[in-house]
PDB file of C-alpha atoms in Angstrom:
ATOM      1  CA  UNK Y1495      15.657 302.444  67.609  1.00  0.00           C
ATOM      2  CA  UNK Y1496      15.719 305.755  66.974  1.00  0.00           C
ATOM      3  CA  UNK Y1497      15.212 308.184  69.794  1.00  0.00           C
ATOM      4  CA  UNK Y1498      13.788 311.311  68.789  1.00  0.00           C
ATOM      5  CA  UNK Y1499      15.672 314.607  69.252  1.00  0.00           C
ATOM      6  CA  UNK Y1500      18.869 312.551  69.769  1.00  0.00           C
ATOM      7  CA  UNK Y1501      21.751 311.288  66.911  1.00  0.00           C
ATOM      8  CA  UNK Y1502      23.580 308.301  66.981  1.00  0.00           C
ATOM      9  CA  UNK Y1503      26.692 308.873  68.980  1.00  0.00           C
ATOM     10  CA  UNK Y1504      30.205 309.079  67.102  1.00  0.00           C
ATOM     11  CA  UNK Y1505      33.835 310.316  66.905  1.00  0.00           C
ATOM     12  CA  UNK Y1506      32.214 313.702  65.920  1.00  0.00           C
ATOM     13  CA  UNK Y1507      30.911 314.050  69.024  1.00  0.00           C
ATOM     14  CA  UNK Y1508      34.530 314.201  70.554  1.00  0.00           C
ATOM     15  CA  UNK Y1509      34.923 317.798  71.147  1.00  0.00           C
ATOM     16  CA  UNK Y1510      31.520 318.821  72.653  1.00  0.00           C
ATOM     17  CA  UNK Y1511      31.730 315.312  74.824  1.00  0.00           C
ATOM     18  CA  UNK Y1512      35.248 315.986  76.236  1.00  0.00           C
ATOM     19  CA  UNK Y1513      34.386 319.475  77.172  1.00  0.00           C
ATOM     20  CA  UNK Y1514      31.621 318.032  78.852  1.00  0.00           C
ATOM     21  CA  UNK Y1515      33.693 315.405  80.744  1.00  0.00           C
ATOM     22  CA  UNK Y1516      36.260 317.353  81.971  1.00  0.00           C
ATOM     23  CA  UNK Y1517      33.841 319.818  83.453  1.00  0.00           C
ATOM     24  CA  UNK Y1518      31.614 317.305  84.802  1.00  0.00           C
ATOM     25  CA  UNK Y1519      34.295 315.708  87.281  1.00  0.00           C
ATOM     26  CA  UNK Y1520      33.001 312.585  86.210  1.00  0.00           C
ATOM     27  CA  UNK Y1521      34.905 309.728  88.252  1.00  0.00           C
ATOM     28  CA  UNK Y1522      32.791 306.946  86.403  1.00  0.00           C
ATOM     29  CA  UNK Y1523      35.311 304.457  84.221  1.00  0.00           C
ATOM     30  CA  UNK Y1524      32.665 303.854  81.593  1.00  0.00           C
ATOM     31  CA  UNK Y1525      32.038 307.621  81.167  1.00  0.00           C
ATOM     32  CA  UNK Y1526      35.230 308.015  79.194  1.00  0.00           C
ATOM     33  CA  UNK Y1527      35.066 308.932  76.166  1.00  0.00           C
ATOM     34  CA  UNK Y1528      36.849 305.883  74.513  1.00  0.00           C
ATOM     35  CA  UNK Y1529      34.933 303.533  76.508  1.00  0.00           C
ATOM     36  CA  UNK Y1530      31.636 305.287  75.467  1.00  0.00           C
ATOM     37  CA  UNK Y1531      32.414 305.031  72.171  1.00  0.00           C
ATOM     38  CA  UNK Y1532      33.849 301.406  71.892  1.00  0.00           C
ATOM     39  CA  UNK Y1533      30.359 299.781  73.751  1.00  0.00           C
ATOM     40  CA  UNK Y1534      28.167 302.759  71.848  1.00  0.00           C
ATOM     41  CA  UNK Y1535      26.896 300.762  69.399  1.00  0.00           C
ATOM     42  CA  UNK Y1536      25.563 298.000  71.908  1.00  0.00           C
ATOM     43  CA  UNK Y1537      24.096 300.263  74.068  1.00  0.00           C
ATOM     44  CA  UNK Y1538      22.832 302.197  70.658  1.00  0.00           C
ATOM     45  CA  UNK Y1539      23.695 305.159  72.028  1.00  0.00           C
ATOM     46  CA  UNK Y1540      22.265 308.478  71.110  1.00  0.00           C
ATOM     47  CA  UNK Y1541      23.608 312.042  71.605  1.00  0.00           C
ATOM     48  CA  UNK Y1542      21.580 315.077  72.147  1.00  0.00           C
ATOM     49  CA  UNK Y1543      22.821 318.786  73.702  1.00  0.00           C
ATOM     50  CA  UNK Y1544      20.618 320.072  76.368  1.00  0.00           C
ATOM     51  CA  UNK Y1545      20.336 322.935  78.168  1.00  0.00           C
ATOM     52  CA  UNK Y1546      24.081 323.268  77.411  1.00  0.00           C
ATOM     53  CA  UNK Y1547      24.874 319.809  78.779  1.00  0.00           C
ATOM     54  CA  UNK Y1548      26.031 316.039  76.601  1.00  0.00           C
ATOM     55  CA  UNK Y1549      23.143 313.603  76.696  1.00  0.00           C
ATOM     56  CA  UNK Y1550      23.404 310.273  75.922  1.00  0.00           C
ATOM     57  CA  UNK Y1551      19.905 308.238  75.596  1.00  0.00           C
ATOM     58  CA  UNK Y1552      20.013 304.143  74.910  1.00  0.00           C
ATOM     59  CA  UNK Y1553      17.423 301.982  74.030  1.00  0.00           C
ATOM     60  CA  UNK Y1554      18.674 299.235  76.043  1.00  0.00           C
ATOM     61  CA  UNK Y1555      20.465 297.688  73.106  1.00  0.00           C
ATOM     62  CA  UNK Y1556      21.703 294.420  73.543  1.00  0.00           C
ATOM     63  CA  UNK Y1557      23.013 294.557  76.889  1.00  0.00           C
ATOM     64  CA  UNK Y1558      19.782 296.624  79.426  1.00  0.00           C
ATOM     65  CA  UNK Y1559      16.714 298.609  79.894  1.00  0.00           C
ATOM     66  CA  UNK Y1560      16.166 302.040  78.179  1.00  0.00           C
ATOM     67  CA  UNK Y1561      18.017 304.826  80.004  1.00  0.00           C
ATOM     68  CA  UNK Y1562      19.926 308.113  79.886  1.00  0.00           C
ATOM     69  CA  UNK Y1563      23.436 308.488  80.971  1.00  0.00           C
ATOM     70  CA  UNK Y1564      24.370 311.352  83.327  1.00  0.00           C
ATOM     71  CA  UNK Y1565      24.340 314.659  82.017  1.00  0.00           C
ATOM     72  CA  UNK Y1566      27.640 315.654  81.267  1.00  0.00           C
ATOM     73  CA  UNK Y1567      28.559 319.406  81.783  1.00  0.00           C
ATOM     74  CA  UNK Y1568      28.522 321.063  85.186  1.00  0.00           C
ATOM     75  CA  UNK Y1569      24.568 320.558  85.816  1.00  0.00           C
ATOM     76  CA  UNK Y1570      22.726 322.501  88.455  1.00  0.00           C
ATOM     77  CA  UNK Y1571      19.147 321.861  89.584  1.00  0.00           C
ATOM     78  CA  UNK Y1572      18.063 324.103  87.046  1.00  0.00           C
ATOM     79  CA  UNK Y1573      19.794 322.510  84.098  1.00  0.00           C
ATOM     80  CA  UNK Y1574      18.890 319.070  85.348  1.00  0.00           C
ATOM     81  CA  UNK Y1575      14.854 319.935  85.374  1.00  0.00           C
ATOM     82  CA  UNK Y1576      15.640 321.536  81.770  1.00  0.00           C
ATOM     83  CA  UNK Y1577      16.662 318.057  80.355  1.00  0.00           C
ATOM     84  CA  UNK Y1578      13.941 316.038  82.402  1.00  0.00           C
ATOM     85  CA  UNK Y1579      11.588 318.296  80.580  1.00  0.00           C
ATOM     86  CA  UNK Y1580      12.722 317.031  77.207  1.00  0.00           C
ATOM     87  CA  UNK Y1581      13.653 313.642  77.828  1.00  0.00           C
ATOM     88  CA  UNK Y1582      10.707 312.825  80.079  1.00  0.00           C
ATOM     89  CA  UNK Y1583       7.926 313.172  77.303  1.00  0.00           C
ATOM     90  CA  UNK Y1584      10.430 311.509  74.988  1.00  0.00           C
ATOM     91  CA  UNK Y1585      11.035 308.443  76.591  1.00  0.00           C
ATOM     92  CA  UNK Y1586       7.323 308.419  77.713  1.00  0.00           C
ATOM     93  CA  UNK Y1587       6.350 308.666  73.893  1.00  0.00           C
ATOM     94  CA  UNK Y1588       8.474 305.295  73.498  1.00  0.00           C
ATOM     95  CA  UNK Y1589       6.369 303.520  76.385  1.00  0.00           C
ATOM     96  CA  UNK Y1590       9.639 303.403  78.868  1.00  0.00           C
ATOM     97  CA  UNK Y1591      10.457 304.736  82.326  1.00  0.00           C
ATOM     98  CA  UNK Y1592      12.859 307.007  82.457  1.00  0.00           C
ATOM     99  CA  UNK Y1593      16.323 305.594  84.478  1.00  0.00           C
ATOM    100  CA  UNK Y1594      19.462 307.768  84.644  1.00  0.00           C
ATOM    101  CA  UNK Y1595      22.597 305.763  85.027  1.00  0.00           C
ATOM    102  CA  UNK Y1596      26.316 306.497  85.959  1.00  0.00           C
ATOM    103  CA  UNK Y1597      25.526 309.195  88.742  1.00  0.00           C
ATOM    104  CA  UNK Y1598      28.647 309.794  90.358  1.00  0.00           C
ATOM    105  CA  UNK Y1599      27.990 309.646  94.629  1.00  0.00           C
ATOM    106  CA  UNK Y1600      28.800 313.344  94.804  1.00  0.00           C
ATOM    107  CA  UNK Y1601      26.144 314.543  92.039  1.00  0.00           C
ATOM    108  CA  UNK Y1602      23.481 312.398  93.743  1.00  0.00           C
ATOM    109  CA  UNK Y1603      21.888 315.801  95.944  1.00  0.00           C
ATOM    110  CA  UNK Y1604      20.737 317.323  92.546  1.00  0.00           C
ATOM    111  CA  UNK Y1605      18.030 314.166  92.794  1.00  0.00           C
ATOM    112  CA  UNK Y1606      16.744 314.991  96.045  1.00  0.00           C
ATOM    113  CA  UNK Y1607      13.292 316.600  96.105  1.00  0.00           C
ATOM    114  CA  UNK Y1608      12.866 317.377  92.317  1.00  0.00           C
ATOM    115  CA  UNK Y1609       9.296 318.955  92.158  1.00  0.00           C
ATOM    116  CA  UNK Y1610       7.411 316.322  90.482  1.00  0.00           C
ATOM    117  CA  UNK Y1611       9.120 313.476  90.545  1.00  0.00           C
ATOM    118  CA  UNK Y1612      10.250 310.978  93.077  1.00  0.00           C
ATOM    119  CA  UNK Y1613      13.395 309.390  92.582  1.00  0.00           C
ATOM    120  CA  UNK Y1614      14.684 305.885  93.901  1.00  0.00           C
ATOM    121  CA  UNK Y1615      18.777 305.453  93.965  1.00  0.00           C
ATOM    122  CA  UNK Y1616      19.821 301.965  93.477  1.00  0.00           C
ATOM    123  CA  UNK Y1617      23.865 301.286  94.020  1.00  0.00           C
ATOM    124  CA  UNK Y1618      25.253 298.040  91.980  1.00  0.00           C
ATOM    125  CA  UNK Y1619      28.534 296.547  93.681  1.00  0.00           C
ATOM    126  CA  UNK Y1620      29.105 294.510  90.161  1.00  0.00           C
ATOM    127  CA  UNK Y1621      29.311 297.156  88.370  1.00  0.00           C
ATOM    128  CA  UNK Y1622      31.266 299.582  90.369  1.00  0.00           C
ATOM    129  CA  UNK Y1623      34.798 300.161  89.174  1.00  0.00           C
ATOM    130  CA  UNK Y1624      38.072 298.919  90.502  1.00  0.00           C
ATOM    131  CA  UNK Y1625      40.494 301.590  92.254  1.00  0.00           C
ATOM    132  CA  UNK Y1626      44.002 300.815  92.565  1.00  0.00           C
ATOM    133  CA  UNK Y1627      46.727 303.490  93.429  1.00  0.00           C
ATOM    134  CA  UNK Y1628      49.413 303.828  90.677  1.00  0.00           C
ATOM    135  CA  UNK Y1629      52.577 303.716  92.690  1.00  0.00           C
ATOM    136  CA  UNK Y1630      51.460 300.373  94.153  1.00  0.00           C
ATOM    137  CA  UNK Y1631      51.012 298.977  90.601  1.00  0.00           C
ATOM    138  CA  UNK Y1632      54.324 300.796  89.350  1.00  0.00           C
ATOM    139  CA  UNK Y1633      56.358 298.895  92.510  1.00  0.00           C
ATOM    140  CA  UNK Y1634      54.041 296.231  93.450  1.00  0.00           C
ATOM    141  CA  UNK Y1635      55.201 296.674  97.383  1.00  0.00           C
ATOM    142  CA  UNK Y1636      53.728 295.463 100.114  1.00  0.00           C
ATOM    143  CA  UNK Y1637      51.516 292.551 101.052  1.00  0.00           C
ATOM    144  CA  UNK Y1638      48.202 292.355  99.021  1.00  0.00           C
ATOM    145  CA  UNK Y1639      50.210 292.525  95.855  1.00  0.00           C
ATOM    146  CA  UNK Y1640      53.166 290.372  96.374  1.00  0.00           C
ATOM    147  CA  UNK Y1641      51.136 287.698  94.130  1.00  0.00           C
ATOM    148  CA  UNK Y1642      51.130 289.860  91.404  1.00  0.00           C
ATOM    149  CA  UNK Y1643      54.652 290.206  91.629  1.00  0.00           C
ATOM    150  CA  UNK Y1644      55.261 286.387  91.843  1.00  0.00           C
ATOM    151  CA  UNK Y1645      53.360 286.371  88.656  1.00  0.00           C
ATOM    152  CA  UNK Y1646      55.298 289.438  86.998  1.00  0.00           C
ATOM    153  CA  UNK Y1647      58.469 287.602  87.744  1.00  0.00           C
ATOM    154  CA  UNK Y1648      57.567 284.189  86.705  1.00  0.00           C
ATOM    155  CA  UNK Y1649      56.526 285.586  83.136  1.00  0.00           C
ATOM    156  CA  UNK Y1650      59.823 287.187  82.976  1.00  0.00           C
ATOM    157  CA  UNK Y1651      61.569 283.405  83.368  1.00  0.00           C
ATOM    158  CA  UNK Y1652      59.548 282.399  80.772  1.00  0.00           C
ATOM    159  CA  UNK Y1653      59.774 285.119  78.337  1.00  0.00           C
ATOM    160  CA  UNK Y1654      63.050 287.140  79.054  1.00  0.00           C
ATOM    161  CA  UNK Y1655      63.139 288.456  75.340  1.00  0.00           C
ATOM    162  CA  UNK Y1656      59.853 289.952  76.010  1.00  0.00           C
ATOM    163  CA  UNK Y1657      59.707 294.017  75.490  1.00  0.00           C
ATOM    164  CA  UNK Y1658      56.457 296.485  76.038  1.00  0.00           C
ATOM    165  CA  UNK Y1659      55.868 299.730  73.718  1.00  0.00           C
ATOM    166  CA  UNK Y1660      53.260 302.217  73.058  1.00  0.00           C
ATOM    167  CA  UNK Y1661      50.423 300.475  71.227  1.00  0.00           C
ATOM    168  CA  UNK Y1662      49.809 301.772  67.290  1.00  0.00           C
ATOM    169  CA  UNK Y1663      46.952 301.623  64.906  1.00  0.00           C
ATOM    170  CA  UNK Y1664      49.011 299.213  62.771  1.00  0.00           C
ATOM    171  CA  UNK Y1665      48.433 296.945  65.670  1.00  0.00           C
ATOM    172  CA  UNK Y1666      45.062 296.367  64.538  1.00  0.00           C
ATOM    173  CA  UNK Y1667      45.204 292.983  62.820  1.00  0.00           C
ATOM    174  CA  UNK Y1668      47.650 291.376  64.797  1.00  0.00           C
ATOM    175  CA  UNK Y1669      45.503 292.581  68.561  1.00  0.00           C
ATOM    176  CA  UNK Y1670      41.849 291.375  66.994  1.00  0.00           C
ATOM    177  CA  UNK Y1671      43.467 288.217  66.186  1.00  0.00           C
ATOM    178  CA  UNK Y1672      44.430 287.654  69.819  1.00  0.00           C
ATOM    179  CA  UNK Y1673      41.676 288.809  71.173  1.00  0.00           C
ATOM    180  CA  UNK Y1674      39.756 286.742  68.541  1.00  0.00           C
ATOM    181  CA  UNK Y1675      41.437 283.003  69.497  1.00  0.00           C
ATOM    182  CA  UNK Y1676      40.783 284.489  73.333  1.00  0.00           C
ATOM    183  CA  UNK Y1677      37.521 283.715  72.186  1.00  0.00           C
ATOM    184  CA  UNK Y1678      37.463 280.698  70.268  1.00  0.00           C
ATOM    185  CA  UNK Y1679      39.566 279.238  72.954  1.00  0.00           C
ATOM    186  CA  UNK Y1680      36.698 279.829  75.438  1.00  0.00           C
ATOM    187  CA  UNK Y1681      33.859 278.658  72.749  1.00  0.00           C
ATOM    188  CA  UNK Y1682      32.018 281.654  73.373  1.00  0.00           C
ATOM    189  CA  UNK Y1683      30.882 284.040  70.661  1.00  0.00           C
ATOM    190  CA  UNK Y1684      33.427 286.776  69.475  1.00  0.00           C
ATOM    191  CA  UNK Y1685      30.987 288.981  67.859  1.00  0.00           C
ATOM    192  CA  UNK Y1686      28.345 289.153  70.890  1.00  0.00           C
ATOM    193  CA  UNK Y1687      29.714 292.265  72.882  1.00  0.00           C
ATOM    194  CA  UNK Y1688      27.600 290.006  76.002  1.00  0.00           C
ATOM    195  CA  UNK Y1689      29.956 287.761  75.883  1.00  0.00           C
ATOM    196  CA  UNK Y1690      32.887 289.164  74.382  1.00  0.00           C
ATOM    197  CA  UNK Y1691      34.837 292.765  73.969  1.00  0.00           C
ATOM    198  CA  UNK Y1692      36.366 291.891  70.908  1.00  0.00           C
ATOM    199  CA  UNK Y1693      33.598 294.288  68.680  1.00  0.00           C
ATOM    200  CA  UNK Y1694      34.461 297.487  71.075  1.00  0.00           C
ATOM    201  CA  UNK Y1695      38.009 296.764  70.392  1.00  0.00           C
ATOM    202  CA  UNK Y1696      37.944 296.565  67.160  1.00  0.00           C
ATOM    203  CA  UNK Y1697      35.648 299.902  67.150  1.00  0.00           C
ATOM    204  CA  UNK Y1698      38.462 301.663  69.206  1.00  0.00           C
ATOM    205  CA  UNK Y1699      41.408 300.547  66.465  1.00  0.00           C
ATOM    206  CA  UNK Y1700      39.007 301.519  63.624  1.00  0.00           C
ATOM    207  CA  UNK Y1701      38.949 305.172  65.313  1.00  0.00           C
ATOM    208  CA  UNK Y1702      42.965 305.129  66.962  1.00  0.00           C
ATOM    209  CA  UNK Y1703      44.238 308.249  65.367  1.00  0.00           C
ATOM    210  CA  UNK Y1704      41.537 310.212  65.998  1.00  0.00           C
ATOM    211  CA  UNK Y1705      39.663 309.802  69.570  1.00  0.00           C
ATOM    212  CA  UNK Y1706      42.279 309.800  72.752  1.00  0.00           C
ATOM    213  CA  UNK Y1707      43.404 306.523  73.490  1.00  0.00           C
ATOM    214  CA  UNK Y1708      46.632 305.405  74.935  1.00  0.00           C
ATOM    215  CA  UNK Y1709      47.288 301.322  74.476  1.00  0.00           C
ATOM    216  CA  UNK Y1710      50.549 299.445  75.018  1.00  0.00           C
ATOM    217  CA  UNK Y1711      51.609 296.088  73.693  1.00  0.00           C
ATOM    218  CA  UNK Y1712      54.046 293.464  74.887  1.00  0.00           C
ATOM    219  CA  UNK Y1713      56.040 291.475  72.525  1.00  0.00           C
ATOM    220  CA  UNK Y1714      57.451 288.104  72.786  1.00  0.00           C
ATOM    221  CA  UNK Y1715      58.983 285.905  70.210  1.00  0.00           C
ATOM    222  CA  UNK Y1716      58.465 288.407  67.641  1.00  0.00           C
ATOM    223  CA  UNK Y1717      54.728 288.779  68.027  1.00  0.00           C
ATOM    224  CA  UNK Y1718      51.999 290.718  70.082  1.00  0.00           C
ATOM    225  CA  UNK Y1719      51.235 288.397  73.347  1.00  0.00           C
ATOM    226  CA  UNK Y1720      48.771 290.931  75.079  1.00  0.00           C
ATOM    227  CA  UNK Y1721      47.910 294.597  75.102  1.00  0.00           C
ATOM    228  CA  UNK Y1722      45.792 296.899  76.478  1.00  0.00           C
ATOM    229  CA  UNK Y1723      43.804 300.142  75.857  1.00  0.00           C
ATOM    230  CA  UNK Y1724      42.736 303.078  78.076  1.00  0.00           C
ATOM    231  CA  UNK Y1725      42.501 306.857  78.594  1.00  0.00           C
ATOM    232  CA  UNK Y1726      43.283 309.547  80.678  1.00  0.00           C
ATOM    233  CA  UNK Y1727      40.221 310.573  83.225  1.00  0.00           C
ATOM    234  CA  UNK Y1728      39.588 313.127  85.419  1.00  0.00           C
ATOM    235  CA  UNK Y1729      42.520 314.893  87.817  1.00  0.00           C
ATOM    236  CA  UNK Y1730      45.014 311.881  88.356  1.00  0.00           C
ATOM    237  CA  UNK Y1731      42.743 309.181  87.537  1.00  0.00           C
ATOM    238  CA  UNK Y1732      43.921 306.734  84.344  1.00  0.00           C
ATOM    239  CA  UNK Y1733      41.345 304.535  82.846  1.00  0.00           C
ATOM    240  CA  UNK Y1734      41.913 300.987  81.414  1.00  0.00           C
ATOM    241  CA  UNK Y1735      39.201 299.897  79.262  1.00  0.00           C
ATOM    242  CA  UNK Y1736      40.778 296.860  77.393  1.00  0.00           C
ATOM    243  CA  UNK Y1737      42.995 293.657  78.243  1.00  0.00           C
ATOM    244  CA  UNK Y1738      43.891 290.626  76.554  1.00  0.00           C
ATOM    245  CA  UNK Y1739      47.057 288.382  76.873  1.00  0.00           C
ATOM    246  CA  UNK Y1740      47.725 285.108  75.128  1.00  0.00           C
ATOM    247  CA  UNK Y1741      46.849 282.088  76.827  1.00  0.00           C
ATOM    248  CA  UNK Y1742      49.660 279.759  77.481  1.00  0.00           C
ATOM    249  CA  UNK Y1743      51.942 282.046  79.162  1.00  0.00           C
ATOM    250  CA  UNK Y1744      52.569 282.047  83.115  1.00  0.00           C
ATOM    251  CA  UNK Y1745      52.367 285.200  84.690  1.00  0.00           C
ATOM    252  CA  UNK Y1746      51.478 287.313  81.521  1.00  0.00           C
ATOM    253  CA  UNK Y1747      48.404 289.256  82.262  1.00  0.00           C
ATOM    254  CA  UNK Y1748      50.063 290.293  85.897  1.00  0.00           C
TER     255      UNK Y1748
END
């Protein structure tokens, strides 16, 4: 549905939207660019710029409620009441209450006591992110991961001709594939982003070359056998947005 004032959100938007992001501070996975982009079209989302900040409005599209997504940009108080005062009326005009999702903890005192409004803060442990500290995962010391390194090694028995490189847009065909019997293996729909990631995916290879994604692949037996696709975030934060590994083989998506 078309949301007026706003654009549907694309790789043209890459520029403004990274600005945005790396001035925001943002510490939110899913406000990544690539991850924005890969679920954009089943959240339908809709770019607007706003008192000099990246707005992103959603219908709900196949997956929630109508919403906006945090301002990106540095907002102050007086930038945030700028934007409420466009996108207020707007979503109003559409019959829905206005929600603002992704609000990082630390932007959360630019809510408190807005003249007019009164705001309620709801905090969803499903959909919080996972945090895990990249020396751990590089070593996999200690305790609480020495599973994952059972699993590492066993895959390693199993497949010692196996090698891992950067990921390419050539990959395309060969990833979707996998990630398409991932699927059919399940019996759940591959083309239903509610069930399945394999549309974002494929929206991320059909834009490789030209948004900022990082991906590596591991190769067994002369074939792709799992790969995954991320980003760089904020300060020393990575992002991993995508993983699939072929069924079948012990220990390969440790």
């Amino acid at each position: 549905m078309k949301i007026p004032g706003f654009h549907p959100f694309g790789p043209d938007d890459l520029a403004t939207y990274q600005a945005d992001y790396r001035a925001s501070g943002t510490e939110i996975s899913d406000m990544g660019f690539v991850s924005r982009l890969a679920w954009g079209a089943a959240f339908d989302y809709q770019a607007a710029r706003i008192a000099g900040l990246t707005c992103l409005a959603s219908d709900g599209g196949v997956f929630t409620c109508p919403h906006l997504v945090m301002p990106l940009g540095d907002p102050d108080r007086e930038r945030l009441l700028k934007v409420l005062a466009v996108v207020v009326p707007t979503f109003e005009s559409m019959g829905w209450p206005l929600q603002i999702l992704y609000v990082d903890e630390g932007r959360l005192p630019l809510f408190g006591d807005l003249p007019g409004f009164g705001v309620r803060t709801l905090v969803h442990d499903d959909f919080t992110d996972y945090v895990y500290d990249a020396e751990a995962l590089r070593t996999l010391s200690g305790k609480s991961l020495h599973g994952q390194k059972n699993q590492l090694n066993r895959f390693a028995r199993h497949c010692p001709d196996a090698t891992t490189r950067p990921l390419a847009a050539s990959d395309r065909d060969e990833c979707l594939d996998l990630a398409a019997r991932w699927c059919r293996e399940r019996g759940i729909d591959c083309l239903d982003p509610r069930q399945s990631d394999l549309v974002p995916i494929r929206r991320v290879f059909d834009h490789y070359d030209a948004i900022p994604v990082l991906g590596a692949a591991i190769q067994a037996g002369g074939r792709i056998v799992a790969f995954a696709m991320g980003a760089w975030g904020n300060g020393d934060t990575a992002l991993v947005h995508f993983e699939k590994a072929e069924s079948g083989l012990p220990g390969l998506y440790a």
